[in-house]
Amino acid sequence: MNKKNIQSVYTSILSLICIGLILFTSACKRDYEAPLLVEPIYNGPNANITIAALKEKYSNITDPKVIDEDLIIKALVTGNDVSGNIYKQLYIQDETGAINMGVDQNSIYTTFRAGQEVYVNLKGLSMVKYGGELQIGFTGTNANRIAWEIFQEHTKVSGWPNAANLSPLEVDLSKLDASMVNKLVIIKNVRFNNGGINAYAGGTATVSEVVKDANGKTLDVRNSNFSTFAKEILPKGKGTLVGILGRYNGGWQLFLRDKTDVIDFDGTDAGTTPTDPEAGEVIFNETFGDGTYPSGNRPKIADFTGFDMKSPVTYTEESGSADIRTATGISASVWFPANKDVTLKIAGIQTVNKADLTLSYQLVPNIYNVGETTNLNAMKVKINGTNYTIPSTQVTINSTDDRNKYYTITIPNIAAAATSTIEFIMTGADNAFGFRLDNIKIASATAGSGSDNTIIVTK
């Protein structure tokens, strides 16, 4: 074969190889083309029970209970593990209530996104009570979580997810109740105690960071060290939080779904925000600081240095019985122990040339068990030598929702003086359970319209 013929054969072979490569590439491309998306349609049985009715049906269980009825709920996904702050849980909600499902799987959010409508066939799953609250799980598995394969069999999506269908419930921290457990909520005008200082979860574990509202009511915000925003610094100032409102053994908690649930914090320091127009000019405002004082770290009044109001204001309590402490859902406050005579005296409050003054403060009675009762008039108040007696106001624990309630007492038209002194007087004979005193305020006009738990005192 001559040189020309060899070149011709070589060229033909190269052409065949190229054609083959083109055909192979085209075939591979066709193999990996994404299929057309088809909207998921649920064709199973209709829902026949609401979340509220489900929780009522199993309200008295103590151990996990297998559901042996053909019960089906329809709900929207409100919370998932999109940021890692919620772990192996899916939160769902209908028009009556909300509940969480324990799922033994990561990255649930890729299928069950916020705003996704789901149908859950409950037969064969279990109702579980954890931390005093009901959830849907599977008996006998790790942490009663539902295995992923079983979860997919029982939980079906319907239609495309639409987060616009979710409307968070706006809540007041002083008015939380059982109907709100596990709901998607929005809380406005709150401030992180450690805003601008701590990370959301700077260590190696899930932590609680406390937020406080304008009335001093607090809430634990639970942050996982595995969340995508764990190492970011808490925002400074006042702002709005959205999240899942949980409750564990009676203590309220908020779970952020991701960083977008932290909204419009203004970056101001505590005490530098504009005065609430409803409160007029605030002359004195004592919240006993933002610290935490659990058992073993409860300073007496004489030893406490975290008062908001400094010199020339002085704080004395001669019996040495009262201290500063915190508890779940209760910010730093003065503890008046049961069966003790205690007088907290605050002097040196500058009220010169101020008129139409109103004093307000909050009491938390230390009653815990159903049936326990006490009276807010156990505490007497003396202002600039004038005695004020709280009207008889009996409070009773009718359910766990009645624990740790703040009651606001408002005394308008207090006696004027250039320098004012307030004495909070508790006699042991009237105080069988103990009280906490917090959020003492003097303003030159009404201290706001109050709430259902406000008691107006008249001379």
mmCIF file of C-alpha atoms in Angstrom, residues 85-307:
data_model
loop_
_atom_site.group_PDB
_atom_site.id
_atom_site.type_symbol
_atom_site.label_atom_id
_atom_site.label_comp_id
_atom_site.label_asym_id
_atom_site.label_seq_id
_atom_site.Cartn_x
_atom_site.Cartn_y
_atom_site.Cartn_z
ATOM 1 C CA ASN A 85 -30.989 24.328 64.144
ATOM 2 C CA ILE A 86 -33.882 21.858 64.255
ATOM 3 C CA TYR A 87 -32.612 18.272 64.478
ATOM 4 C CA LYS A 88 -34.515 15.246 63.173
ATOM 5 C CA GLN A 89 -37.866 16.927 63.699
ATOM 6 C CA LEU A 90 -40.590 18.092 61.339
ATOM 7 C CA TYR A 91 -43.138 20.620 62.579
ATOM 8 C CA ILE A 92 -46.598 20.656 61.029
ATOM 9 C CA GLN A 93 -49.623 22.816 61.692
ATOM 10 C CA ASP A 94 -53.280 23.049 60.695
ATOM 11 C CA GLU A 95 -55.945 25.616 61.512
ATOM 12 C CA THR A 96 -56.462 24.102 64.988
ATOM 13 C CA GLY A 97 -52.983 23.466 66.341
ATOM 14 C CA ALA A 98 -49.451 22.216 65.727
ATOM 15 C CA ILE A 99 -47.333 19.170 66.515
ATOM 16 C CA ASN A 100 -43.864 17.836 65.739
ATOM 17 C CA MET A 101 -42.840 14.511 64.249
ATOM 18 C CA GLY A 102 -39.614 12.766 65.200
ATOM 19 C CA VAL A 103 -37.887 11.519 62.021
ATOM 20 C CA ASP A 104 -34.655 9.521 61.963
ATOM 21 C CA GLN A 105 -33.227 11.304 58.932
ATOM 22 C CA ASN A 106 -31.126 14.337 58.030
ATOM 23 C CA SER A 107 -31.889 16.881 55.289
ATOM 24 C CA ILE A 108 -35.648 16.367 55.630
ATOM 25 C CA TYR A 109 -36.095 19.853 54.208
ATOM 26 C CA THR A 110 -35.172 18.741 50.673
ATOM 27 C CA THR A 111 -38.575 17.057 50.377
ATOM 28 C CA PHE A 112 -40.599 18.639 53.165
ATOM 29 C CA ARG A 113 -40.132 22.368 52.688
ATOM 30 C CA ALA A 114 -41.808 25.182 54.595
ATOM 31 C CA GLY A 115 -45.329 25.655 53.250
ATOM 32 C CA GLN A 116 -45.610 22.094 51.896
ATOM 33 C CA GLU A 117 -49.034 20.536 52.375
ATOM 34 C CA VAL A 118 -48.848 16.994 53.756
ATOM 35 C CA TYR A 119 -51.202 14.176 54.634
ATOM 36 C CA VAL A 120 -50.128 11.914 57.500
ATOM 37 C CA ASN A 121 -51.650 8.440 57.880
ATOM 38 C CA LEU A 122 -51.248 7.925 61.619
ATOM 39 C CA LYS A 123 -52.209 4.255 61.939
ATOM 40 C CA GLY A 124 -49.153 2.317 63.102
ATOM 41 C CA LEU A 125 -47.281 5.403 64.257
ATOM 42 C CA SER A 126 -47.184 6.368 67.929
ATOM 43 C CA MET A 127 -48.159 9.280 70.103
ATOM 44 C CA VAL A 128 -45.273 10.112 72.396
ATOM 45 C CA LYS A 129 -45.042 12.532 75.308
ATOM 46 C CA TYR A 130 -41.651 14.193 75.679
ATOM 47 C CA GLY A 131 -40.976 16.997 78.137
ATOM 48 C CA GLY A 132 -44.680 17.034 78.918
ATOM 49 C CA GLU A 133 -45.728 17.666 75.282
ATOM 50 C CA LEU A 134 -47.192 15.337 72.668
ATOM 51 C CA GLN A 135 -45.409 14.472 69.433
ATOM 52 C CA ILE A 136 -45.764 11.856 66.700
ATOM 53 C CA GLY A 137 -43.122 9.129 66.713
ATOM 54 C CA PHE A 138 -42.554 5.390 66.499
ATOM 55 C CA THR A 139 -42.416 3.183 69.575
ATOM 56 C CA GLY A 140 -39.228 1.256 70.268
ATOM 57 C CA THR A 141 -36.900 3.162 67.957
ATOM 58 C CA ASN A 142 -34.055 5.492 68.894
ATOM 59 C CA ALA A 143 -35.657 8.446 70.697
ATOM 60 C CA ASN A 144 -39.002 7.159 69.348
ATOM 61 C CA ARG A 145 -38.111 8.631 65.949
ATOM 62 C CA ILE A 146 -39.803 7.317 62.815
ATOM 63 C CA ALA A 147 -37.471 5.476 60.413
ATOM 64 C CA TRP A 148 -37.183 7.338 57.111
ATOM 65 C CA GLU A 149 -38.726 4.540 55.031
ATOM 66 C CA ILE A 150 -41.709 4.278 57.369
ATOM 67 C CA PHE A 151 -42.059 8.053 57.515
ATOM 68 C CA GLN A 152 -42.235 8.251 53.709
ATOM 69 C CA GLU A 153 -44.922 5.546 53.664
ATOM 70 C CA HIS A 154 -47.084 7.465 56.133
ATOM 71 C CA THR A 155 -46.419 11.072 55.074
ATOM 72 C CA LYS A 156 -47.370 12.212 51.576
ATOM 73 C CA VAL A 157 -46.898 15.614 49.985
ATOM 74 C CA SER A 158 -49.666 17.331 48.049
ATOM 75 C CA GLY A 159 -48.903 20.067 45.532
ATOM 76 C CA TRP A 160 -45.921 22.387 45.470
ATOM 77 C CA PRO A 161 -44.633 23.997 48.688
ATOM 78 C CA ASN A 162 -45.608 27.630 49.139
ATOM 79 C CA ALA A 163 -44.109 29.452 52.127
ATOM 80 C CA ALA A 164 -46.520 32.336 51.463
ATOM 81 C CA ASN A 165 -49.251 30.104 52.909
ATOM 82 C CA LEU A 166 -47.612 30.341 56.337
ATOM 83 C CA SER A 167 -48.777 33.182 58.548
ATOM 84 C CA PRO A 168 -46.974 33.277 61.925
ATOM 85 C CA LEU A 169 -49.146 33.904 64.962
ATOM 86 C CA GLU A 170 -48.151 37.116 66.755
ATOM 87 C CA VAL A 171 -47.785 36.355 70.458
ATOM 88 C CA ASP A 172 -47.328 38.283 73.699
ATOM 89 C CA LEU A 173 -44.847 36.631 76.071
ATOM 90 C CA SER A 174 -47.139 37.337 79.021
ATOM 91 C CA LYS A 175 -50.064 35.504 77.394
ATOM 92 C CA LEU A 176 -48.675 32.197 76.175
ATOM 93 C CA ASP A 177 -50.992 29.188 76.452
ATOM 94 C CA ALA A 178 -51.177 25.504 75.521
ATOM 95 C CA SER A 179 -52.869 26.168 72.173
ATOM 96 C CA MET A 180 -49.628 27.793 70.954
ATOM 97 C CA VAL A 181 -47.288 24.843 71.580
ATOM 98 C CA ASN A 182 -45.284 24.018 68.410
ATOM 99 C CA LYS A 183 -46.925 26.783 66.381
ATOM 100 C CA LEU A 184 -45.083 29.113 64.035
ATOM 101 C CA VAL A 185 -45.069 32.470 65.843
ATOM 102 C CA ILE A 186 -43.762 35.995 65.514
ATOM 103 C CA ILE A 187 -42.576 37.984 68.549
ATOM 104 C CA LYS A 188 -41.954 41.706 68.176
ATOM 105 C CA ASN A 189 -39.899 44.229 70.147
ATOM 106 C CA VAL A 190 -37.581 41.820 71.916
ATOM 107 C CA ARG A 191 -33.931 42.187 72.837
ATOM 108 C CA PHE A 192 -31.255 39.518 73.338
ATOM 109 C CA ASN A 193 -29.711 39.844 76.798
ATOM 110 C CA ASN A 194 -26.332 39.056 75.237
ATOM 111 C CA GLY A 195 -26.887 40.859 71.950
ATOM 112 C CA GLY A 196 -23.623 42.021 70.383
ATOM 113 C CA ILE A 197 -21.650 39.842 72.840
ATOM 114 C CA ASN A 198 -22.377 36.115 72.505
ATOM 115 C CA ALA A 199 -22.602 33.949 69.412
ATOM 116 C CA TYR A 200 -25.871 32.111 68.825
ATOM 117 C CA ALA A 201 -24.117 28.905 69.931
ATOM 118 C CA GLY A 202 -20.404 29.493 70.305
ATOM 119 C CA GLY A 203 -19.526 26.251 72.073
ATOM 120 C CA THR A 204 -20.012 22.567 71.402
ATOM 121 C CA ALA A 205 -23.625 22.132 72.478
ATOM 122 C CA THR A 206 -27.111 23.520 72.040
ATOM 123 C CA VAL A 207 -27.545 26.588 74.249
ATOM 124 C CA SER A 208 -30.311 28.943 75.347
ATOM 125 C CA GLU A 209 -29.990 32.667 74.751
ATOM 126 C CA VAL A 210 -32.550 34.816 76.544
ATOM 127 C CA VAL A 211 -34.655 37.515 74.921
ATOM 128 C CA LYS A 212 -36.675 40.038 76.886
ATOM 129 C CA ASP A 213 -39.692 42.067 75.790
ATOM 130 C CA ALA A 214 -40.632 45.626 76.763
ATOM 131 C CA ASN A 215 -42.364 44.369 79.928
ATOM 132 C CA GLY A 216 -39.377 42.335 81.066
ATOM 133 C CA LYS A 217 -40.930 38.974 80.205
ATOM 134 C CA THR A 218 -38.261 36.565 78.968
ATOM 135 C CA LEU A 219 -38.044 33.596 76.612
ATOM 136 C CA ASP A 220 -35.291 31.044 75.921
ATOM 137 C CA VAL A 221 -34.156 30.914 72.287
ATOM 138 C CA ARG A 222 -32.603 27.473 71.673
ATOM 139 C CA ASN A 223 -29.616 27.469 69.315
ATOM 140 C CA SER A 224 -27.727 24.417 68.066
ATOM 141 C CA ASN A 225 -23.974 24.465 67.608
ATOM 142 C CA PHE A 226 -24.616 22.564 64.349
ATOM 143 C CA SER A 227 -26.740 25.354 62.854
ATOM 144 C CA THR A 228 -25.406 27.295 59.892
ATOM 145 C CA PHE A 229 -25.487 30.518 61.933
ATOM 146 C CA ALA A 230 -24.097 29.117 65.218
ATOM 147 C CA LYS A 231 -20.898 31.196 65.236
ATOM 148 C CA GLU A 232 -22.530 34.474 64.236
ATOM 149 C CA ILE A 233 -22.952 37.114 66.940
ATOM 150 C CA LEU A 234 -26.407 37.715 68.387
ATOM 151 C CA PRO A 235 -27.956 40.922 67.056
ATOM 152 C CA LYS A 236 -27.881 44.035 69.192
ATOM 153 C CA GLY A 237 -30.920 46.129 70.044
ATOM 154 C CA LYS A 238 -34.620 45.481 69.586
ATOM 155 C CA GLY A 239 -36.132 43.489 66.771
ATOM 156 C CA THR A 240 -38.487 40.717 65.724
ATOM 157 C CA LEU A 241 -38.140 36.934 65.909
ATOM 158 C CA VAL A 242 -40.044 34.264 64.002
ATOM 159 C CA GLY A 243 -39.808 30.601 64.911
ATOM 160 C CA ILE A 244 -41.383 27.493 66.354
ATOM 161 C CA LEU A 245 -42.696 28.027 69.889
ATOM 162 C CA GLY A 246 -41.994 24.955 71.987
ATOM 163 C CA ARG A 247 -42.500 24.035 75.614
ATOM 164 C CA TYR A 248 -40.400 21.644 77.684
ATOM 165 C CA ASN A 249 -41.567 20.671 81.179
ATOM 166 C CA GLY A 250 -43.532 23.903 81.386
ATOM 167 C CA GLY A 251 -40.703 26.160 80.156
ATOM 168 C CA TRP A 252 -41.305 28.016 76.898
ATOM 169 C CA GLN A 253 -38.674 27.931 74.136
ATOM 170 C CA LEU A 254 -38.282 29.338 70.642
ATOM 171 C CA PHE A 255 -36.547 27.472 67.795
ATOM 172 C CA LEU A 256 -35.326 29.576 64.896
ATOM 173 C CA ARG A 257 -35.691 27.801 61.559
ATOM 174 C CA ASP A 258 -32.869 29.719 59.911
ATOM 175 C CA LYS A 259 -31.206 33.131 60.052
ATOM 176 C CA THR A 260 -34.042 34.808 58.129
ATOM 177 C CA ASP A 261 -36.189 34.372 61.256
ATOM 178 C CA VAL A 262 -34.150 37.176 62.892
ATOM 179 C CA ILE A 263 -35.608 40.442 61.596
ATOM 180 C CA ASP A 264 -34.831 44.177 61.803
ATOM 181 C CA PHE A 265 -32.800 44.412 65.018
ATOM 182 C CA ASP A 266 -31.947 48.094 65.391
ATOM 183 C CA GLY A 267 -28.474 47.795 66.954
ATOM 184 C CA THR A 268 -29.191 50.095 69.911
ATOM 185 C CA ASP A 269 -27.948 49.513 73.451
ATOM 186 C CA ALA A 270 -30.380 48.733 76.245
ATOM 187 C CA GLY A 271 -31.854 51.927 77.603
ATOM 188 C CA THR A 272 -31.031 54.029 74.548
ATOM 189 C CA THR A 273 -34.150 53.338 72.522
ATOM 190 C CA PRO A 274 -36.793 56.074 72.250
ATOM 191 C CA THR A 275 -39.288 56.201 75.111
ATOM 192 C CA ASP A 276 -42.513 54.327 74.513
ATOM 193 C CA PRO A 277 -45.011 57.073 73.678
ATOM 194 C CA GLU A 278 -47.666 55.327 75.772
ATOM 195 C CA ALA A 279 -45.435 55.492 78.826
ATOM 196 C CA GLY A 280 -44.550 59.169 78.746
ATOM 197 C CA GLU A 281 -41.220 60.131 80.317
ATOM 198 C CA VAL A 282 -39.761 57.178 82.194
ATOM 199 C CA ILE A 283 -37.969 58.520 85.267
ATOM 200 C CA PHE A 284 -37.045 55.250 86.941
ATOM 201 C CA ASN A 285 -36.834 51.765 85.408
ATOM 202 C CA GLU A 286 -35.344 48.839 87.340
ATOM 203 C CA THR A 287 -35.266 45.342 85.769
ATOM 204 C CA PHE A 288 -32.407 43.988 87.944
ATOM 205 C CA GLY A 289 -30.162 43.606 84.936
ATOM 206 C CA ASP A 290 -29.721 40.974 82.266
ATOM 207 C CA GLY A 291 -27.638 38.470 84.234
ATOM 208 C CA THR A 292 -28.603 34.923 85.141
ATOM 209 C CA TYR A 293 -28.632 33.895 88.807
ATOM 210 C CA PRO A 294 -29.408 30.189 89.269
ATOM 211 C CA SER A 295 -29.004 28.196 92.463
ATOM 212 C CA GLY A 296 -25.556 28.739 93.922
ATOM 213 C CA ASN A 297 -25.271 32.226 92.461
ATOM 214 C CA ARG A 298 -28.028 34.283 94.048
ATOM 215 C CA PRO A 299 -26.616 37.518 95.462
ATOM 216 C CA LYS A 300 -28.272 39.274 98.379
ATOM 217 C CA ILE A 301 -29.470 42.833 97.850
ATOM 218 C CA ALA A 302 -26.442 44.231 99.676
ATOM 219 C CA ASP A 303 -24.072 42.272 97.403
ATOM 220 C CA PHE A 304 -25.811 42.798 94.069
ATOM 221 C CA THR A 305 -24.076 45.121 91.596
ATOM 222 C CA GLY A 306 -26.235 44.663 88.499
ATOM 223 C CA PHE A 307 -28.932 47.238 89.210
#
